[in-house]
JSON list of C-alpha atoms in Angstrom, two decimals:
[
{"chain": "A", "resi": 1, "resn": "UNK", "atom": "CA", "xyz": [-4.06, -10.22, -6.67]},
{"chain": "A", "resi": 2, "resn": "UNK", "atom": "CA", "xyz": [-0.51, -10.73, -6.98]},
{"chain": "A", "resi": 3, "resn": "UNK", "atom": "CA", "xyz": [2.06, -7.93, -7.72]},
{"chain": "A", "resi": 4, "resn": "UNK", "atom": "CA", "xyz": [5.22, -9.37, -9.10]},
{"chain": "A", "resi": 5, "resn": "UNK", "atom": "CA", "xyz": [8.66, -8.93, -7.60]},
{"chain": "A", "resi": 6, "resn": "UNK", "atom": "CA", "xyz": [10.01, -6.85, -10.48]},
{"chain": "A", "resi": 7, "resn": "UNK", "atom": "CA", "xyz": [7.31, -4.26, -9.82]},
{"chain": "A", "resi": 8, "resn": "UNK", "atom": "CA", "xyz": [8.12, -4.30, -6.03]},
{"chain": "A", "resi": 9, "resn": "UNK", "atom": "CA", "xyz": [11.98, -3.80, -6.97]},
{"chain": "A", "resi": 10, "resn": "UNK", "atom": "CA", "xyz": [11.04, -1.06, -9.25]},
{"chain": "A", "resi": 11, "resn": "UNK", "atom": "CA", "xyz": [9.16, 0.92, -6.77]},
{"chain": "A", "resi": 12, "resn": "UNK", "atom": "CA", "xyz": [12.02, 0.59, -4.31]},
{"chain": "A", "resi": 13, "resn": "UNK", "atom": "CA", "xyz": [14.61, 1.71, -6.97]},
{"chain": "A", "resi": 14, "resn": "UNK", "atom": "CA", "xyz": [12.59, 4.54, -8.21]},
{"chain": "A", "resi": 15, "resn": "UNK", "atom": "CA", "xyz": [12.20, 5.99, -4.75]},
{"chain": "A", "resi": 16, "resn": "UNK", "atom": "CA", "xyz": [15.86, 5.22, -3.59]},
{"chain": "A", "resi": 17, "resn": "UNK", "atom": "CA", "xyz": [18.00, 4.74, -6.76]},
{"chain": "A", "resi": 18, "resn": "UNK", "atom": "CA", "xyz": [21.34, 4.79, -5.17]},
{"chain": "A", "resi": 19, "resn": "UNK", "atom": "CA", "xyz": [21.36, 5.52, -1.29]},
{"chain": "A", "resi": 20, "resn": "UNK", "atom": "CA", "xyz": [19.24, 7.00, 1.32]},
{"chain": "A", "resi": 21, "resn": "UNK", "atom": "CA", "xyz": [21.08, 10.37, 1.70]},
{"chain": "A", "resi": 22, "resn": "UNK", "atom": "CA", "xyz": [19.12, 11.39, 4.89]},
{"chain": "A", "resi": 23, "resn": "UNK", "atom": "CA", "xyz": [20.13, 8.16, 6.63]},
{"chain": "A", "resi": 24, "resn": "UNK", "atom": "CA", "xyz": [23.72, 8.44, 5.61]},
{"chain": "A", "resi": 25, "resn": "UNK", "atom": "CA", "xyz": [23.95, 12.18, 6.70]},
{"chain": "A", "resi": 26, "resn": "UNK", "atom": "CA", "xyz": [22.32, 11.38, 9.97]},
{"chain": "A", "resi": 27, "resn": "UNK", "atom": "CA", "xyz": [24.41, 8.44, 10.65]},
{"chain": "A", "resi": 28, "resn": "UNK", "atom": "CA", "xyz": [21.43, 6.18, 11.64]},
{"chain": "A", "resi": 29, "resn": "UNK", "atom": "CA", "xyz": [22.38, 3.13, 9.70]},
{"chain": "A", "resi": 30, "resn": "UNK", "atom": "CA", "xyz": [23.14, 0.85, 12.57]},
{"chain": "A", "resi": 31, "resn": "UNK", "atom": "CA", "xyz": [20.50, 1.80, 15.17]},
{"chain": "A", "resi": 32, "resn": "UNK", "atom": "CA", "xyz": [17.33, -0.40, 15.65]},
{"chain": "A", "resi": 33, "resn": "UNK", "atom": "CA", "xyz": [13.84, 0.97, 15.38]},
{"chain": "A", "resi": 34, "resn": "UNK", "atom": "CA", "xyz": [10.28, 0.31, 14.66]},
{"chain": "A", "resi": 35, "resn": "UNK", "atom": "CA", "xyz": [7.62, 1.69, 12.35]},
{"chain": "A", "resi": 36, "resn": "UNK", "atom": "CA", "xyz": [3.80, 1.76, 12.59]},
{"chain": "A", "resi": 37, "resn": "UNK", "atom": "CA", "xyz": [1.40, 2.92, 10.04]},
{"chain": "A", "resi": 38, "resn": "UNK", "atom": "CA", "xyz": [-1.79, 3.93, 11.90]},
{"chain": "A", "resi": 39, "resn": "UNK", "atom": "CA", "xyz": [-5.17, 4.77, 10.27]},
{"chain": "A", "resi": 40, "resn": "UNK", "atom": "CA", "xyz": [-6.23, 8.40, 10.71]},
{"chain": "A", "resi": 41, "resn": "UNK", "atom": "CA", "xyz": [-9.87, 7.48, 10.08]},
{"chain": "A", "resi": 42, "resn": "UNK", "atom": "CA", "xyz": [-12.30, 4.74, 9.09]},
{"chain": "A", "resi": 43, "resn": "UNK", "atom": "CA", "xyz": [-11.07, 3.07, 5.98]},
{"chain": "A", "resi": 44, "resn": "UNK", "atom": "CA", "xyz": [-10.53, -0.14, 3.82]},
{"chain": "A", "resi": 45, "resn": "UNK", "atom": "CA", "xyz": [-7.08, -1.12, 3.72]},
{"chain": "A", "resi": 46, "resn": "UNK", "atom": "CA", "xyz": [-5.30, -2.02, 0.47]},
{"chain": "A", "resi": 47, "resn": "UNK", "atom": "CA", "xyz": [-1.57, -2.34, -0.42]},
{"chain": "A", "resi": 48, "resn": "UNK", "atom": "CA", "xyz": [-0.46, -3.70, 2.98]},
{"chain": "A", "resi": 49, "resn": "UNK", "atom": "CA", "xyz": [0.98, -6.92, 1.42]},
{"chain": "A", "resi": 50, "resn": "UNK", "atom": "CA", "xyz": [3.10, -4.95, -0.82]},
{"chain": "A", "resi": 51, "resn": "UNK", "atom": "CA", "xyz": [4.39, -2.84, 2.05]},
{"chain": "A", "resi": 52, "resn": "UNK", "atom": "CA", "xyz": [5.39, -5.95, 3.89]},
{"chain": "A", "resi": 53, "resn": "UNK", "atom": "CA", "xyz": [7.17, -7.13, 0.73]},
{"chain": "A", "resi": 54, "resn": "UNK", "atom": "CA", "xyz": [9.02, -3.93, 0.42]},
{"chain": "A", "resi": 55, "resn": "UNK", "atom": "CA", "xyz": [10.02, -4.18, 4.05]},
{"chain": "A", "resi": 56, "resn": "UNK", "atom": "CA", "xyz": [11.17, -7.65, 3.55]},
{"chain": "A", "resi": 57, "resn": "UNK", "atom": "CA", "xyz": [13.43, -6.67, 0.63]},
{"chain": "A", "resi": 58, "resn": "UNK", "atom": "CA", "xyz": [15.01, -3.97, 2.77]},
{"chain": "A", "resi": 59, "resn": "UNK", "atom": "CA", "xyz": [15.65, -6.47, 5.61]},
{"chain": "A", "resi": 60, "resn": "UNK", "atom": "CA", "xyz": [12.82, -5.13, 7.84]},
{"chain": "A", "resi": 61, "resn": "UNK", "atom": "CA", "xyz": [10.84, -7.62, 9.89]},
{"chain": "A", "resi": 62, "resn": "UNK", "atom": "CA", "xyz": [7.05, -7.20, 9.75]},
{"chain": "A", "resi": 63, "resn": "UNK", "atom": "CA", "xyz": [5.41, -7.91, 13.06]},
{"chain": "A", "resi": 64, "resn": "UNK", "atom": "CA", "xyz": [1.73, -7.44, 12.16]},
{"chain": "A", "resi": 65, "resn": "UNK", "atom": "CA", "xyz": [-0.17, -6.21, 9.27]},
{"chain": "A", "resi": 66, "resn": "UNK", "atom": "CA", "xyz": [-3.85, -6.02, 8.29]},
{"chain": "A", "resi": 67, "resn": "UNK", "atom": "CA", "xyz": [-4.60, -7.67, 4.94]},
{"chain": "A", "resi": 68, "resn": "UNK", "atom": "CA", "xyz": [-6.24, -5.80, 1.95]},
{"chain": "A", "resi": 69, "resn": "UNK", "atom": "CA", "xyz": [-9.86, -5.52, 2.28]},
{"chain": "A", "resi": 70, "resn": "UNK", "atom": "CA", "xyz": [-9.91, -5.12, 6.10]},
{"chain": "A", "resi": 71, "resn": "UNK", "atom": "CA", "xyz": [-12.02, -2.41, 7.50]},
{"chain": "A", "resi": 72, "resn": "UNK", "atom": "CA", "xyz": [-10.29, -0.26, 10.09]},
{"chain": "A", "resi": 73, "resn": "UNK", "atom": "CA", "xyz": [-11.21, 2.56, 12.43]},
{"chain": "A", "resi": 74, "resn": "UNK", "atom": "CA", "xyz": [-9.23, 5.57, 13.37]},
{"chain": "A", "resi": 75, "resn": "UNK", "atom": "CA", "xyz": [-6.20, 4.47, 15.57]},
{"chain": "A", "resi": 76, "resn": "UNK", "atom": "CA", "xyz": [-5.88, 0.93, 14.21]},
{"chain": "A", "resi": 77, "resn": "UNK", "atom": "CA", "xyz": [-2.42, -0.23, 13.43]},
{"chain": "A", "resi": 78, "resn": "UNK", "atom": "CA", "xyz": [-2.22, -1.22, 9.87]},
{"chain": "A", "resi": 79, "resn": "UNK", "atom": "CA", "xyz": [1.40, -2.35, 9.67]},
{"chain": "A", "resi": 80, "resn": "UNK", "atom": "CA", "xyz": [4.04, -2.70, 12.47]},
{"chain": "A", "resi": 81, "resn": "UNK", "atom": "CA", "xyz": [7.66, -3.61, 11.58]},
{"chain": "A", "resi": 82, "resn": "UNK", "atom": "CA", "xyz": [11.11, -3.51, 13.14]},
{"chain": "A", "resi": 83, "resn": "UNK", "atom": "CA", "xyz": [14.59, -3.12, 11.61]},
{"chain": "A", "resi": 84, "resn": "UNK", "atom": "CA", "xyz": [17.54, -0.97, 11.19]},
{"chain": "A", "resi": 85, "resn": "UNK", "atom": "CA", "xyz": [16.52, 2.62, 11.25]},
{"chain": "A", "resi": 86, "resn": "UNK", "atom": "CA", "xyz": [18.17, 3.36, 7.86]},
{"chain": "A", "resi": 87, "resn": "UNK", "atom": "CA", "xyz": [16.20, 0.57, 6.16]},
{"chain": "A", "resi": 88, "resn": "UNK", "atom": "CA", "xyz": [12.92, 1.88, 7.95]},
{"chain": "A", "resi": 89, "resn": "UNK", "atom": "CA", "xyz": [13.64, 5.28, 6.64]},
{"chain": "A", "resi": 90, "resn": "UNK", "atom": "CA", "xyz": [14.14, 3.81, 3.05]},
{"chain": "A", "resi": 91, "resn": "UNK", "atom": "CA", "xyz": [10.84, 1.87, 3.13]},
{"chain": "A", "resi": 92, "resn": "UNK", "atom": "CA", "xyz": [8.84, 4.53, 4.97]},
{"chain": "A", "resi": 93, "resn": "UNK", "atom": "CA", "xyz": [7.84, 7.08, 2.22]},
{"chain": "A", "resi": 94, "resn": "UNK", "atom": "CA", "xyz": [7.15, 4.59, -0.71]},
{"chain": "A", "resi": 95, "resn": "UNK", "atom": "CA", "xyz": [5.19, 2.41, 1.71]},
{"chain": "A", "resi": 96, "resn": "UNK", "atom": "CA", "xyz": [3.15, 5.29, 3.02]},
{"chain": "A", "resi": 97, "resn": "UNK", "atom": "CA", "xyz": [2.39, 6.51, -0.44]},
{"chain": "A", "resi": 98, "resn": "UNK", "atom": "CA", "xyz": [1.22, 2.96, -1.44]},
{"chain": "A", "resi": 99, "resn": "UNK", "atom": "CA", "xyz": [-1.02, 2.59, 1.63]},
{"chain": "A", "resi": 100, "resn": "UNK", "atom": "CA", "xyz": [-2.55, 6.10, 1.26]},
{"chain": "A", "resi": 101, "resn": "UNK", "atom": "CA", "xyz": [-3.16, 5.71, -2.41]},
{"chain": "A", "resi": 102, "resn": "UNK", "atom": "CA", "xyz": [-4.47, 2.20, -2.42]},
{"chain": "A", "resi": 103, "resn": "UNK", "atom": "CA", "xyz": [-6.53, 2.54, 0.80]},
{"chain": "A", "resi": 104, "resn": "UNK", "atom": "CA", "xyz": [-8.04, 5.75, -0.43]},
{"chain": "A", "resi": 105, "resn": "UNK", "atom": "CA", "xyz": [-9.27, 4.06, -3.61]},
{"chain": "A", "resi": 106, "resn": "UNK", "atom": "CA", "xyz": [-10.45, 1.00, -1.58]},
{"chain": "A", "resi": 107, "resn": "UNK", "atom": "CA", "xyz": [-12.20, 3.22, 0.83]},
{"chain": "A", "resi": 108, "resn": "UNK", "atom": "CA", "xyz": [-14.01, 5.49, -1.85]},
{"chain": "A", "resi": 109, "resn": "UNK", "atom": "CA", "xyz": [-14.91, 2.22, -3.88]},
{"chain": "A", "resi": 110, "resn": "UNK", "atom": "CA", "xyz": [-16.62, 0.67, -0.68]},
{"chain": "A", "resi": 111, "resn": "UNK", "atom": "CA", "xyz": [-18.44, 4.03, -0.23]},
{"chain": "A", "resi": 112, "resn": "UNK", "atom": "CA", "xyz": [-19.84, 3.90, -3.82]},
{"chain": "A", "resi": 113, "resn": "UNK", "atom": "CA", "xyz": [-20.63, 0.19, -3.47]},
{"chain": "A", "resi": 114, "resn": "UNK", "atom": "CA", "xyz": [-22.47, 0.60, -0.26]},
{"chain": "A", "resi": 115, "resn": "UNK", "atom": "CA", "xyz": [-24.51, 3.50, -1.63]},
{"chain": "A", "resi": 116, "resn": "UNK", "atom": "CA", "xyz": [-25.38, 1.68, -4.84]},
{"chain": "A", "resi": 117, "resn": "UNK", "atom": "CA", "xyz": [-26.40, -1.48, -2.98]},
{"chain": "A", "resi": 118, "resn": "UNK", "atom": "CA", "xyz": [-28.65, 0.35, -0.68]},
{"chain": "A", "resi": 119, "resn": "UNK", "atom": "CA", "xyz": [-30.79, 1.24, -3.79]},
{"chain": "A", "resi": 120, "resn": "UNK", "atom": "CA", "xyz": [-30.27, -2.02, -5.66]},
{"chain": "A", "resi": 121, "resn": "UNK", "atom": "CA", "xyz": [-28.64, -5.00, -3.79]},
{"chain": "A", "resi": 122, "resn": "UNK", "atom": "CA", "xyz": [-27.99, -6.56, -7.12]},
{"chain": "A", "resi": 123, "resn": "UNK", "atom": "CA", "xyz": [-25.90, -3.82, -8.64]},
{"chain": "A", "resi": 124, "resn": "UNK", "atom": "CA", "xyz": [-22.07, -3.99, -9.17]},
{"chain": "A", "resi": 125, "resn": "UNK", "atom": "CA", "xyz": [-19.64, -1.20, -9.34]},
{"chain": "A", "resi": 126, "resn": "UNK", "atom": "CA", "xyz": [-17.31, -1.96, -12.14]},
{"chain": "A", "resi": 127, "resn": "UNK", "atom": "CA", "xyz": [-14.09, -0.07, -12.91]},
{"chain": "A", "resi": 128, "resn": "UNK", "atom": "CA", "xyz": [-12.83, 0.71, -16.47]},
{"chain": "A", "resi": 129, "resn": "UNK", "atom": "CA", "xyz": [-9.40, 1.13, -17.98]},
{"chain": "A", "resi": 130, "resn": "UNK", "atom": "CA", "xyz": [-9.10, 4.85, -17.01]},
{"chain": "A", "resi": 131, "resn": "UNK", "atom": "CA", "xyz": [-6.41, 4.55, -14.47]},
{"chain": "A", "resi": 132, "resn": "UNK", "atom": "CA", "xyz": [-3.34, 6.74, -13.82]},
{"chain": "A", "resi": 133, "resn": "UNK", "atom": "CA", "xyz": [-0.43, 5.23, -15.82]},
{"chain": "A", "resi": 134, "resn": "UNK", "atom": "CA", "xyz": [1.95, 3.01, -13.84]},
{"chain": "A", "resi": 135, "resn": "UNK", "atom": "CA", "xyz": [-0.60, 2.27, -11.13]},
{"chain": "A", "resi": 136, "resn": "UNK", "atom": "CA", "xyz": [-2.82, -0.21, -12.82]},
{"chain": "A", "resi": 137, "resn": "UNK", "atom": "CA", "xyz": [-2.11, -3.20, -10.69]},
{"chain": "A", "resi": 138, "resn": "UNK", "atom": "CA", "xyz": [-2.39, -1.21, -7.34]},
{"chain": "A", "resi": 139, "resn": "UNK", "atom": "CA", "xyz": [-5.61, 0.49, -8.56]},
{"chain": "A", "resi": 140, "resn": "UNK", "atom": "CA", "xyz": [-7.29, -2.79, -9.53]},
{"chain": "A", "resi": 141, "resn": "UNK", "atom": "CA", "xyz": [-6.22, -4.46, -6.30]},
{"chain": "A", "resi": 142, "resn": "UNK", "atom": "CA", "xyz": [-7.67, -1.35, -4.38]},
{"chain": "A", "resi": 143, "resn": "UNK", "atom": "CA", "xyz": [-10.96, -1.38, -6.13]},
{"chain": "A", "resi": 144, "resn": "UNK", "atom": "CA", "xyz": [-11.42, -5.11, -5.56]},
{"chain": "A", "resi": 145, "resn": "UNK", "atom": "CA", "xyz": [-10.45, -4.64, -1.79]},
{"chain": "A", "resi": 146, "resn": "UNK", "atom": "CA", "xyz": [-13.32, -2.00, -1.65]},
{"chain": "A", "resi": 147, "resn": "UNK", "atom": "CA", "xyz": [-15.94, -4.37, -3.22]},
{"chain": "A", "resi": 148, "resn": "UNK", "atom": "CA", "xyz": [-15.77, -3.20, -6.80]},
{"chain": "A", "resi": 149, "resn": "UNK", "atom": "CA", "xyz": [-15.46, -5.48, -9.88]},
{"chain": "A", "resi": 150, "resn": "UNK", "atom": "CA", "xyz": [-13.00, -5.08, -12.73]},
{"chain": "A", "resi": 151, "resn": "UNK", "atom": "CA", "xyz": [-13.46, -6.01, -16.28]},
{"chain": "A", "resi": 152, "resn": "UNK", "atom": "CA", "xyz": [-10.08, -4.78, -17.47]},
{"chain": "A", "resi": 153, "resn": "UNK", "atom": "CA", "xyz": [-7.43, -7.22, -18.66]},
{"chain": "A", "resi": 154, "resn": "UNK", "atom": "CA", "xyz": [-4.29, -7.78, -16.40]}
]
């Protein structure tokens, strides 16, 4: 599922509309650093492609990432990237929110799918349009990553 550049740009702008004040005050704009998102438990990953796109727009180089739909265990590295510390700080919170939100939905969807299929292997878990406003694309992607099916219109 593709989430367009306008959505990615809006996510960045909504989180950091002008400057990253923390980076400015700390004077960390020219230092190099790295960031790793590590799973705290068993999960299904979703949203990692969008995190990489956010990082790319901020001039951050992604070293590795696990694709949406990947099953991970506690301690697995989901995304690893390097760049200027101010850019890493700008991308950190919004990226973490996307990974937590989307991976949470994907993981819970997989749990439901697995439980239902243990009873009836032919059953499908289908989503409806009851999605939190502004998150539809991410929610649908996460549901699909978790093994669910969608009947909503894009």
